[in-house]
XYZ file of C-alpha atoms in Angstrom:
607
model
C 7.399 -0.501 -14.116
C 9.870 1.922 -14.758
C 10.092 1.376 -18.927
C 7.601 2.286 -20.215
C 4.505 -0.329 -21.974
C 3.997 1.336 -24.831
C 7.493 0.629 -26.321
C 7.158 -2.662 -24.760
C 3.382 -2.662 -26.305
C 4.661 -1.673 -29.905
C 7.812 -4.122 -30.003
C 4.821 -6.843 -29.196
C 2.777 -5.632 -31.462
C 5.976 -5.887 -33.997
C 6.332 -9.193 -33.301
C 8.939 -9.071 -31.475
C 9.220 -11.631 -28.219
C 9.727 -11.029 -24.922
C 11.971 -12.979 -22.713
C 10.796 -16.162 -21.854
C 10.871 -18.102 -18.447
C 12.562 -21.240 -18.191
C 9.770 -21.701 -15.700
C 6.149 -20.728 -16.124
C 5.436 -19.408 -12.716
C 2.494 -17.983 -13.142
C 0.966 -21.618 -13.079
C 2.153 -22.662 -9.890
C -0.343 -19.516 -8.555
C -3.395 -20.742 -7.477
C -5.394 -16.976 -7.106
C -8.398 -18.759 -5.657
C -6.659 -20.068 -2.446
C -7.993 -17.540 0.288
C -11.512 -17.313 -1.545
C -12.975 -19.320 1.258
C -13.583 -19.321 4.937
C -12.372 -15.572 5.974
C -9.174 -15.394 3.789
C -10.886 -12.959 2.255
C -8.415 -12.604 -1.231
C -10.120 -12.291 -4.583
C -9.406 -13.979 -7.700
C -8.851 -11.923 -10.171
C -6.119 -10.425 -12.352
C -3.612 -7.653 -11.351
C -0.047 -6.897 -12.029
C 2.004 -6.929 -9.541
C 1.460 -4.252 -7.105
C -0.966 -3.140 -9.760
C -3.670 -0.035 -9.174
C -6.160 -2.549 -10.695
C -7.585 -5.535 -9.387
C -10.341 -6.267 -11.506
C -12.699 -9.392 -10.168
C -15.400 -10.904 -9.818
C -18.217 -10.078 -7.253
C -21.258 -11.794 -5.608
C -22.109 -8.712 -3.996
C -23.623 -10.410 -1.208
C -22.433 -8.771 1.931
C -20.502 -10.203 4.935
C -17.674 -10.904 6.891
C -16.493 -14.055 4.536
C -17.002 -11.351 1.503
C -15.048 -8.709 2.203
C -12.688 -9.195 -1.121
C -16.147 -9.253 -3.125
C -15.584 -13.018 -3.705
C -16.977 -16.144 -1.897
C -15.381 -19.399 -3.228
C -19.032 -21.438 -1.910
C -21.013 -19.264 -3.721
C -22.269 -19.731 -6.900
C -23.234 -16.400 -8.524
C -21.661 -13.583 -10.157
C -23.010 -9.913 -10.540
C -20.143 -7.640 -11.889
C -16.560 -7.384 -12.492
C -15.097 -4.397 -10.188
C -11.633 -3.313 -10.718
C -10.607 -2.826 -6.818
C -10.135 -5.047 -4.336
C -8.652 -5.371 -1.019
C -6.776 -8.331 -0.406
C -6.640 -10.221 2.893
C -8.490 -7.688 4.896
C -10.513 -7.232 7.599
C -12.754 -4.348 5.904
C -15.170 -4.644 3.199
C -14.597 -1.433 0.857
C -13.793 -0.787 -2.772
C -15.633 -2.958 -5.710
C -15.264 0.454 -8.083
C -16.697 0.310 -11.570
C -18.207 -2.851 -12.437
C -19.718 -4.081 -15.463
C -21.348 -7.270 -16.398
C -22.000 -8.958 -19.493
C -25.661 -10.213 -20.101
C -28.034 -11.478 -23.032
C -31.492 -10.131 -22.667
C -33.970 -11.379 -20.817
C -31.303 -10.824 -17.823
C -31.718 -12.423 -14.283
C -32.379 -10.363 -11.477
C -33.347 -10.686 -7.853
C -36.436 -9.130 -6.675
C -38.128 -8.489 -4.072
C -42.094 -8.811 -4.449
C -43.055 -5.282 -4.301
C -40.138 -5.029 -7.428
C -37.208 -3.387 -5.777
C -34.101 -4.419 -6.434
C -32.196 -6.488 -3.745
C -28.752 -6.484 -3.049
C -27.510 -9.396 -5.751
C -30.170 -7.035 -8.569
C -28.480 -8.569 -11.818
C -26.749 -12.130 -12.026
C -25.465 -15.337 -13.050
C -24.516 -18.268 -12.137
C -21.735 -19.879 -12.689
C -19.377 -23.039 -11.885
C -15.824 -23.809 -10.956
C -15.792 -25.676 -13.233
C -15.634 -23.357 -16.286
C -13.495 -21.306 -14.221
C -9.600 -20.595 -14.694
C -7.215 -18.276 -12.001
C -3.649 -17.854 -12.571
C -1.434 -15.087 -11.880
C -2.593 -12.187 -13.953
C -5.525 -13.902 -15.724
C -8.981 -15.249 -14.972
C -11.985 -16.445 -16.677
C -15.534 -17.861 -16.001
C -18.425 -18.817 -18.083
C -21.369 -17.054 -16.876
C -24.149 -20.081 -17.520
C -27.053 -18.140 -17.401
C -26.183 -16.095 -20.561
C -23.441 -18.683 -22.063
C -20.870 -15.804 -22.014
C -16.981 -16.305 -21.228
C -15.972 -13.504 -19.300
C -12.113 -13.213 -20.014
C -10.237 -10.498 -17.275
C -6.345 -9.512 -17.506
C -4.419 -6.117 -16.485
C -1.980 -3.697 -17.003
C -0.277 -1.680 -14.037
C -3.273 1.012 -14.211
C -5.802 -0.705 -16.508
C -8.362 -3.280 -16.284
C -9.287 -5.619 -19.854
C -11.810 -7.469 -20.111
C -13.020 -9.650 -23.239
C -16.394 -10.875 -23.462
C -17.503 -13.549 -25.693
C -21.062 -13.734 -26.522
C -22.974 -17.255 -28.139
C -24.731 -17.129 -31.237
C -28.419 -17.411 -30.228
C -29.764 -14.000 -31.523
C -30.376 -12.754 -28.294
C -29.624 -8.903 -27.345
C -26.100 -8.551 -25.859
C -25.723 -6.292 -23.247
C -22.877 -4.845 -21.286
C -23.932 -3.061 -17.700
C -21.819 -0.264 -15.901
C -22.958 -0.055 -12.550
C -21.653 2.836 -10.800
C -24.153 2.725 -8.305
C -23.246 -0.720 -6.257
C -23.268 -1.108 -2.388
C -21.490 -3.578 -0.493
C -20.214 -4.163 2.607
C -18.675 -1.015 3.965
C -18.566 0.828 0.617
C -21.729 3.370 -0.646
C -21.725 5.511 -3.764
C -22.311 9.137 -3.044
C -21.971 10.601 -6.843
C -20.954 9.428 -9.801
C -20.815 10.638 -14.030
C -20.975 9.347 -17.021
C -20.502 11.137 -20.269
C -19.880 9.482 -23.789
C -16.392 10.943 -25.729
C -17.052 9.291 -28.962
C -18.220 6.211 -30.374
C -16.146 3.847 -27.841
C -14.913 5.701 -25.233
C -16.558 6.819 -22.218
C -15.185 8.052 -18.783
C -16.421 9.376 -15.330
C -15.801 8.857 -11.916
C -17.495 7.275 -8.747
C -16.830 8.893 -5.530
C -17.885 6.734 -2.226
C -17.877 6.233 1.366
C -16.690 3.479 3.746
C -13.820 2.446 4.927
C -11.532 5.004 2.830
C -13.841 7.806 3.413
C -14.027 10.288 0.401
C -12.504 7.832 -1.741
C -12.575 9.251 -5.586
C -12.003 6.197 -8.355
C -12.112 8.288 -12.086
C -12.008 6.100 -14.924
C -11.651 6.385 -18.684
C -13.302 3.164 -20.543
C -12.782 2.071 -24.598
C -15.292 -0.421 -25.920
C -13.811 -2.832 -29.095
C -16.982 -2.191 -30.763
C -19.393 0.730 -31.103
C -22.483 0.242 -29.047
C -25.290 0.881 -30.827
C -27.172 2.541 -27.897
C -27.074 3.407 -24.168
C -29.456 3.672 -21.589
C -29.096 5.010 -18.234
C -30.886 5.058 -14.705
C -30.305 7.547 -12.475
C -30.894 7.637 -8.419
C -30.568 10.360 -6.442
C -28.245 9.743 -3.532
C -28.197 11.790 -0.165
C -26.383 15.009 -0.321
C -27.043 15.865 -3.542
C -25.006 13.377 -5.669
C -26.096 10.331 -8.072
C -25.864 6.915 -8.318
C -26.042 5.839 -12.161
C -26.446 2.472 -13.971
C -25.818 2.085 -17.880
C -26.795 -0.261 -20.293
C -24.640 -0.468 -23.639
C -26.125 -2.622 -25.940
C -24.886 -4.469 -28.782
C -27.267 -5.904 -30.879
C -27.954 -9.183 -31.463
C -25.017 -10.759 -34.164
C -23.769 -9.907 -37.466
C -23.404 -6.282 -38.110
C -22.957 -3.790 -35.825
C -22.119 -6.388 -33.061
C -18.984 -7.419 -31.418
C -16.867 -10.336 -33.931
C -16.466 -14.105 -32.794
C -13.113 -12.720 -31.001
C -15.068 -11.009 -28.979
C -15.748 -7.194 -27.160
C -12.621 -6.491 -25.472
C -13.048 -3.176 -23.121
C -10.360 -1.454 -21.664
C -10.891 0.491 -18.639
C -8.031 2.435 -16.557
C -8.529 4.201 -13.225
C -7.084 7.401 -11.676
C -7.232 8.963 -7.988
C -6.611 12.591 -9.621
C -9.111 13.013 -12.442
C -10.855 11.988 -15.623
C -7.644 13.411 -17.843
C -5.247 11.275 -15.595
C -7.797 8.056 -16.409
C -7.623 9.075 -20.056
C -3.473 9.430 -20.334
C -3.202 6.279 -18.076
C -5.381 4.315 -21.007
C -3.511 5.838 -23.586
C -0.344 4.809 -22.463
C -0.970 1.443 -20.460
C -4.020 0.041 -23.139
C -4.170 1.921 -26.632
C -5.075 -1.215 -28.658
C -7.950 -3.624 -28.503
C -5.773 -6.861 -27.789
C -6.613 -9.067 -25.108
C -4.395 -11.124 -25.907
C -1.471 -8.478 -26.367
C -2.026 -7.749 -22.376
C -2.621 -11.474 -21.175
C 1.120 -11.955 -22.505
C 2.586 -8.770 -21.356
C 0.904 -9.363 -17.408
C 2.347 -13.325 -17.922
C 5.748 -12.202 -18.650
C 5.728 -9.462 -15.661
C 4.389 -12.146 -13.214
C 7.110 -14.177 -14.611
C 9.854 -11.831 -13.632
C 8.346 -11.303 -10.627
C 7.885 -14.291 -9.245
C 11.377 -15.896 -10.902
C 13.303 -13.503 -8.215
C 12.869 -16.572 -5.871
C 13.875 -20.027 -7.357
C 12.255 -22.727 -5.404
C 12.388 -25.360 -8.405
C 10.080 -27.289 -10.017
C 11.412 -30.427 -8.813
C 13.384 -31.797 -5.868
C 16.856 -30.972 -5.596
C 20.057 -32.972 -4.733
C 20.585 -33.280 -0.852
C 16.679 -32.949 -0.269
C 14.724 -35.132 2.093
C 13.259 -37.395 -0.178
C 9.807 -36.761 -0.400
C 6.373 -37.739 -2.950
C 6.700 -35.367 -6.191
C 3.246 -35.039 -5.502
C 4.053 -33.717 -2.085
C 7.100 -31.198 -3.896
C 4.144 -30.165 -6.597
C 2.085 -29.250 -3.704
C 4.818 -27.271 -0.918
C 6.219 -25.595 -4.717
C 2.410 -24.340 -5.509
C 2.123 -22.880 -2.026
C 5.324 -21.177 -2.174
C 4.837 -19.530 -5.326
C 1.198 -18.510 -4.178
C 1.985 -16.957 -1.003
C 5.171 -14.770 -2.700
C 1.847 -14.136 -5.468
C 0.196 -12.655 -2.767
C 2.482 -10.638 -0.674
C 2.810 -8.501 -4.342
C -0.525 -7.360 -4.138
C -0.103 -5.016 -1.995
C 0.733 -1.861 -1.786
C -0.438 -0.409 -4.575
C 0.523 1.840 -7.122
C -1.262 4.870 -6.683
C 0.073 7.809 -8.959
C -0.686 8.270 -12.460
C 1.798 7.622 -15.736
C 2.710 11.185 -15.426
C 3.974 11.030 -11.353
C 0.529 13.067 -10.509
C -1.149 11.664 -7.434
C -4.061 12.988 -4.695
C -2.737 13.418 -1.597
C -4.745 13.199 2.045
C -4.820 17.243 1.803
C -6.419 16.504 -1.017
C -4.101 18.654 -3.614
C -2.712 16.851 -6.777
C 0.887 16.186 -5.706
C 3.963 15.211 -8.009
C 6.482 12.145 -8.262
C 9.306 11.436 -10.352
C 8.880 7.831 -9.337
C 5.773 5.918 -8.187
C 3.074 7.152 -5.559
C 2.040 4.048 -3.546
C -0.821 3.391 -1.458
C -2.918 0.679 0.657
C -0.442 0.261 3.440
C -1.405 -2.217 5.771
C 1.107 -1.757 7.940
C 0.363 -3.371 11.107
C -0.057 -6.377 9.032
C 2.735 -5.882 6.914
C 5.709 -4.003 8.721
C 7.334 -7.278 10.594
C 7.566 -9.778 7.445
C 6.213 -8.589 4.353
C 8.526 -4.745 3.775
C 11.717 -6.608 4.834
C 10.646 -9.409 2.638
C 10.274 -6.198 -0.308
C 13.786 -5.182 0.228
C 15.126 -8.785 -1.250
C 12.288 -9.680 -3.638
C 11.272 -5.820 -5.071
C 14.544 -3.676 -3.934
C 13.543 -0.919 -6.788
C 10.195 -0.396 -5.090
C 11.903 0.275 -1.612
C 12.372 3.776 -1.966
C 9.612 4.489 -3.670
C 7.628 3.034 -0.924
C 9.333 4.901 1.554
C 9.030 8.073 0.377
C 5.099 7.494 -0.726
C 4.883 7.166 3.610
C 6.600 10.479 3.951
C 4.973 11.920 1.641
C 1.850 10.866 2.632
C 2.479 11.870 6.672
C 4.086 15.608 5.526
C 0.941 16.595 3.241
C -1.389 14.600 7.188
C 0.311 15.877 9.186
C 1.670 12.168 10.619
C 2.847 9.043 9.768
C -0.087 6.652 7.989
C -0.941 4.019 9.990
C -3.434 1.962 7.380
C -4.076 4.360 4.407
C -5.250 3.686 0.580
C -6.797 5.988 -2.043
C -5.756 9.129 -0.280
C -6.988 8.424 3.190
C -6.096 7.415 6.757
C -8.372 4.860 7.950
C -6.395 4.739 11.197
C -7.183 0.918 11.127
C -4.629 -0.534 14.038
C -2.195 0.306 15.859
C 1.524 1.662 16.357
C 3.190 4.248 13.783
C 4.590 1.178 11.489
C 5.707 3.579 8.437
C 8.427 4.161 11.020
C 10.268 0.525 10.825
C 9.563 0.423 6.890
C 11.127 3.923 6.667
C 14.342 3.468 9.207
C 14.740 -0.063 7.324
C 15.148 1.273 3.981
C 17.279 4.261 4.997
C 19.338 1.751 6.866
C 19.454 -0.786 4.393
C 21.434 1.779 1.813
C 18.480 2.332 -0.675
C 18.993 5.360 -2.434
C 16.627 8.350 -2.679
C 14.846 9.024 0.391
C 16.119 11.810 2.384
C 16.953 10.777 5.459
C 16.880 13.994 7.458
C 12.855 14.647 5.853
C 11.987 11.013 7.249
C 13.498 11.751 10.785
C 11.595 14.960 11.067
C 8.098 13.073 9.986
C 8.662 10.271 11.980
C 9.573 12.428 15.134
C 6.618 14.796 14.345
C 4.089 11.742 14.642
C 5.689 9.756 17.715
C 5.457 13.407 19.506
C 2.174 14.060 18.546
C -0.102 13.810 21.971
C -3.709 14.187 21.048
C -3.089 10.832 18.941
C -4.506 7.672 20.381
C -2.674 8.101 24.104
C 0.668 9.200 22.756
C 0.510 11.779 25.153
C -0.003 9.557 28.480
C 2.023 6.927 27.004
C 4.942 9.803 26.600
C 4.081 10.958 30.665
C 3.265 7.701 32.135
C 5.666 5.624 30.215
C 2.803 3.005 28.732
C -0.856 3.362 27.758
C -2.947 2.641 30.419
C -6.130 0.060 30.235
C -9.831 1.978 30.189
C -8.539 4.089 27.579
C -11.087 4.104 24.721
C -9.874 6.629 21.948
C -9.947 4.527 19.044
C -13.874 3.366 19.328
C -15.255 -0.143 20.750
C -14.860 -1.450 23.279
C -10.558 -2.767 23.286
C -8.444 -0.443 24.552
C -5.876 -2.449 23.425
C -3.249 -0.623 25.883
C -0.590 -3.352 26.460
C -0.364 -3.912 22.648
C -0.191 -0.406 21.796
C 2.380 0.276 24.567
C 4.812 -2.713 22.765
C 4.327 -1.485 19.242
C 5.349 2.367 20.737
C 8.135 1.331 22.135
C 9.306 -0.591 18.815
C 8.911 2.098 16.725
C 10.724 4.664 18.838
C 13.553 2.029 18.947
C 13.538 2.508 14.853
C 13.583 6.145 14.880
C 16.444 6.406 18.020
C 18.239 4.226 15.435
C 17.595 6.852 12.317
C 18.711 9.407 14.943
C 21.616 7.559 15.681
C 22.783 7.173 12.187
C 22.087 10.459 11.500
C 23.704 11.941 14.308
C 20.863 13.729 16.119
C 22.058 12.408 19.436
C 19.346 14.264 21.471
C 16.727 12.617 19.589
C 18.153 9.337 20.083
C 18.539 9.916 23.636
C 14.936 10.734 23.740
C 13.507 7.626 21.544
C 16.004 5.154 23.136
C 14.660 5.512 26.355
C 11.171 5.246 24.995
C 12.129 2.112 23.671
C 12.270 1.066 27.392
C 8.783 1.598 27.904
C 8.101 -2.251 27.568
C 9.723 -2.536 31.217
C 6.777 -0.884 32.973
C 4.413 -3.444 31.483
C 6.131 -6.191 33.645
C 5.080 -7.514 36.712
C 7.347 -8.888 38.783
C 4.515 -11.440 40.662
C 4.123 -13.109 38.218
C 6.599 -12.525 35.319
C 4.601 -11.541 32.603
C 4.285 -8.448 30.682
C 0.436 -7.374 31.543
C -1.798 -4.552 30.845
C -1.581 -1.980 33.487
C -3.873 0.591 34.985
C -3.862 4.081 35.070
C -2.918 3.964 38.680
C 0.233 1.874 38.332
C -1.388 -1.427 39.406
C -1.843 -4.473 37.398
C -5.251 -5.633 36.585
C -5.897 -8.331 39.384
C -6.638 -11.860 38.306
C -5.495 -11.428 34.900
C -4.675 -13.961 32.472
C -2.104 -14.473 29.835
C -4.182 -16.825 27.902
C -7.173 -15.037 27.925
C -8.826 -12.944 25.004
C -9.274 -9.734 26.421
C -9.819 -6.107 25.455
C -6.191 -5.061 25.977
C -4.112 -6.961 24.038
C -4.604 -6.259 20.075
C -6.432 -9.664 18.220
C -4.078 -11.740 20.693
C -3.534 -12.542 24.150
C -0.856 -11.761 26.428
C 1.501 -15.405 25.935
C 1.760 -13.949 22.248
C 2.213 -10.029 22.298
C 4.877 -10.748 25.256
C 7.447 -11.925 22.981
C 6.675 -8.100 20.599
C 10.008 -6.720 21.590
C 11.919 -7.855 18.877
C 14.136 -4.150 19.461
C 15.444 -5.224 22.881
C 15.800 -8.986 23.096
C 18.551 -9.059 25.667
C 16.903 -6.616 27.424
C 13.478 -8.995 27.649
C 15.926 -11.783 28.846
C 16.513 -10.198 32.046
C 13.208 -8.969 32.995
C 12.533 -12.762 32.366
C 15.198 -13.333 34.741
C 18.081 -14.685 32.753
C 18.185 -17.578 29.258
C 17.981 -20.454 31.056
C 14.173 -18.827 32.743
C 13.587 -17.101 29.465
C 13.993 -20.649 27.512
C 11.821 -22.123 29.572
C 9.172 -19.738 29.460
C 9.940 -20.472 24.870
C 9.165 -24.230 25.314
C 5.836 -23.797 27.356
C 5.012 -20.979 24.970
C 5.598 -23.745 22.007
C 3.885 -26.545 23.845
C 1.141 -24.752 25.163
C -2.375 -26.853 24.416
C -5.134 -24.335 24.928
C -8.028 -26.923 26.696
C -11.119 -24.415 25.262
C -10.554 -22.728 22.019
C -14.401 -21.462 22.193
C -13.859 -18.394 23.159
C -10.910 -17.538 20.571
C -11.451 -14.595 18.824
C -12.362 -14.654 14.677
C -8.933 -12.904 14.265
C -7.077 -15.061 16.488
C -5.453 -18.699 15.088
C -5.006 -19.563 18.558
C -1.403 -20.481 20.122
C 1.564 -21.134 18.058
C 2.121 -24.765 19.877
């Protein structure tokens, strides 16, 4: 947000309105679609493209809870304020509290260690409510409504304790485990009588990842407690108990305890100045309306209507309701991510792990094999002032590596996928006329990383003219060579075209006939593009339809048609539009007769 909240926070507070939507989008969001199955998205609240996504977690492990949230379960143990949405890797869930009543609930084991879910409650859908930017849940165990919103860099939360004269207690556990994602230190340290701050540093996925956070209780507790464990290498792993009596004085009002907790990747100071600016009162409500409006702006950039238009195909307004709901969910969810990353002041850490500078915003969690063909084009019409800022936190990010990210967040590379994809979100903004990325800095980045050899084949790819099969450099057991060797050749297309707009002729030259590479992946027996060995011959018996270990969460019917650079060019090897037509329709009517060996990633043929 480039104004800044705290004028918008004090004209609020003032009483003075913000602009309303003719059209309440935020409750045509459904958050919890994706919860179940492997959709893996989490519920929670965020702004859009917000640092903070604070949610719920059943800390239960697994492949259908990576995003910390399991629709068919029905227990909660903590509110962490990251998340990664729509993944295929279980990492984050940093700082999490949860709201309790002594006696708590806890799951032990019967020699009295703590297993995995350790505190919890249940709880039912319900009592619960998602919308964009809001959620809530009544944890039944304890009778408490758990009430979550957020600002750009700050998680709220308001808790709402019964009246049964039972301790209330809030728990900080900086010590959780799940999935991919360990705690190797951690601190606490009290400021005064409401704030606290500290950091947890883990490892996982994003592997050194540092989360510091400054939090402000609404009411004094009256005491803390802490456990600490000693974790390998010499760190800590720390759990705190702030209690709060048990009613009446001294205990938080019939509003409520509201806490307000904002992260930083740089340091406790950064936490503390993004709280100051982004949360400095103790209104839940203030924030609910300010995160409603954004998401209202936000979402209002696309109009799809609330009810069926003139010239439509009639259809059921139930059926509208339903296709509008969708619509306005999935545009929800492609602003999740990336995220902001830098603090109020521009600081940010970078993957050299110095404190860098922007005079704009510092993104991270690029997904960019996922995101690169629909969701960054989709940016440059929905968010256009986030474009640049985008594309510059990519070159940023690849001068202070040393290359081009391929799947980064919280300061590292998790070299997750394949292809250099900050290449085509780069080249498309430059191209596209957004203003503020320097053009000449991107071209020497993105060059740097396509010509860097000892990175996942480049080097054979560069001599041979593909990546051969049998080559395992990226761990497991896919080589994924004729995928990689398709996504190569697409992104040097994008940077020959940077070159070519730039007027560095010899680097065009160079990329445009890397572009070509696709060619030597086609075999003229049987008219497919195939995986190839590293002695020029195609693997014998090879299928386009099976799932195999060299073609990327796909099969070869599907990647075949990934050379969206050189269409024309893909026509002929297919021998002319009339052949290459034909070759569309049995691609669209294909019936695959045994689906039981399709990959978890894979939904199977498009016909």
């Amino acid at each position: 947000m480039k104004k800044t909240l705290l004028s918008i926070l004090s004209s609020l507070v003032a009483g003075s309105a913000l602009t309303v939507a003719a059209v309440d989008y935020t409750r045509l969001v459904n958050p919890l679609v994706g919860t179940d199955f492997t959709g893996n998205t989490y519920p929670g609240a965020q702004m859009p493209f917000g640092m903070v996504q604070l949610s719920p977690d059943n800390l239960i492990g697994g492949w259908d809870r990576i995003a910390g949230y399991f629709y068919p379960d029905s227990t909660i143990t903590g509110f962490s304020h990251t998340h990664l949405d729509g993944t295929g890797a279980g990492d984050m869930y940093d700082i999490s509290f949860m709201p309790v009543t002594l006696p708590y609930k806890a799951d032990y084991t019967s020699t009295g260690e703590s297993l995995p879910l350790g505190i919890y409650s249940t709880f039912s859908h319900s009592d619960e409510t998602a919308m964009a930017g809001y959620y809530s849940v009544r944890l039944q165990d304890y009778d408490i409504r758990v009430s979550l919103t957020a600002t750009p860099r700050c998680g709220i939360q308001r808790y709402e304790f019964p009246e049964n004269g039972k301790e209330r207690v809030v728990i900080l556990n900086l010590d959780r485990t799940m999935n991919w994602d360990g705690t190797t230190d951690c601190m606490l340290e009290r400021v005064d009588s409401v704030n606290f701050r500290g950091y947890r540093f883990s490892d996982g996925w994003a592997r050194d990842q540092r989360v510091y956070f400054a939090t402000r209780f609404s009411t004094p507790p009256l005491r803390v407690e802490t456990d600490t464990v000693a974790k390998k290498g010499g760190g800590k792993g720390i759990v705190a108990r702030f209690y709060f009596g048990t009613g009446g004085e001294g205990s938080p009002t019939s509003e409520g305890l509201t806490v307000c907790t904002a992260l930083s990747g740089t340091s406790i100071y950064g936490a503390t100045q993004n709280l100051q600016a982004e949360a400095p009162y103790d209104n839940f409500a203030l924030y609910l309306q300010l995160a409603h409006n954004e998401w209202n702006l936000h979402l209002g950039v696309l109009n799809a209507g609330n009810t069926p238009q003139e010239g439509m195909p009639r259809m059921k307004a139930k059926e509208y309701d339903e296709r509008v709901r969708k619509f306005y969910t999935a545009l929800y969810h492609s602003m999740l991510a990336p995220t902001i990353y830098s603090d109020v002041d521009g600081s940010y850490l970078g993957p050299d792990r110095h404190i860098h500078h922007t005079d704009g915003i510092h993104y991270s969690t690029f997904s960019l094999w996922d995101t690169y063909r629909a969701a960054h084009p989709l940016f440059t019409l929905t968010n256009p002032d986030r474009v640049a800022d985008m594309a510059n936190s990519l070159i940023d990010f690849g001068t202070q590596n040393g290359r081009l990210p391929v799947w980064s967040m919280w300061a590292c590379e998790t070299d997750m996928m394949i292809g250099y994809h900050s290449v085509p979100v780069i080249v498309d903004a430059i191209l596209k006329g957004f203003k503020g990325i320097d053009a000449g800095r991107a071209l020497d980045i993105c060059v740097q990383t396509a010509r860097k050899r000892d990175y996942r084949s480049l080097g054979t790819y560069i001599d041979k003219g593909y990546v051969p099969t049998g080559v395992n450099d990226m761990g497991g057991n896919d080589d994924w060579s004729m995928s990689r060797t398709l996504e190569y050749a697409y992104d040097d297309w994008c940077i020959a075209a940077l070159a070519d707009h730039l007027g560095r002729t010899d680097i065009a030259r160079e990329f445009h006939a890397r572009a070509k590479n696709y060619e030597n992946l086609f075999n003229t027996d049987t008219g497919f593009l195939e995986p190839r060995q590293a002695d020029g011959s195609f693997i014998t018996g090879f299928s386009p339809v099976a799932y195999g270990p060299h073609v990327c969460e796909s099969n070869a019917w599907m990647y075949q048609w990934s050379v969206q650079h050189d269409i024309s060019g893909l026509c002929q090897l297919f021998g002319g539009k009339k052949k290459m037509a034909k070759m569309l329709n049995e691609f669209f009517t294909f019936t695959e007769e045994d689906a039981s060996n399709r990959p978890l990633f894979s939904t199977g043929m498009i016909g």
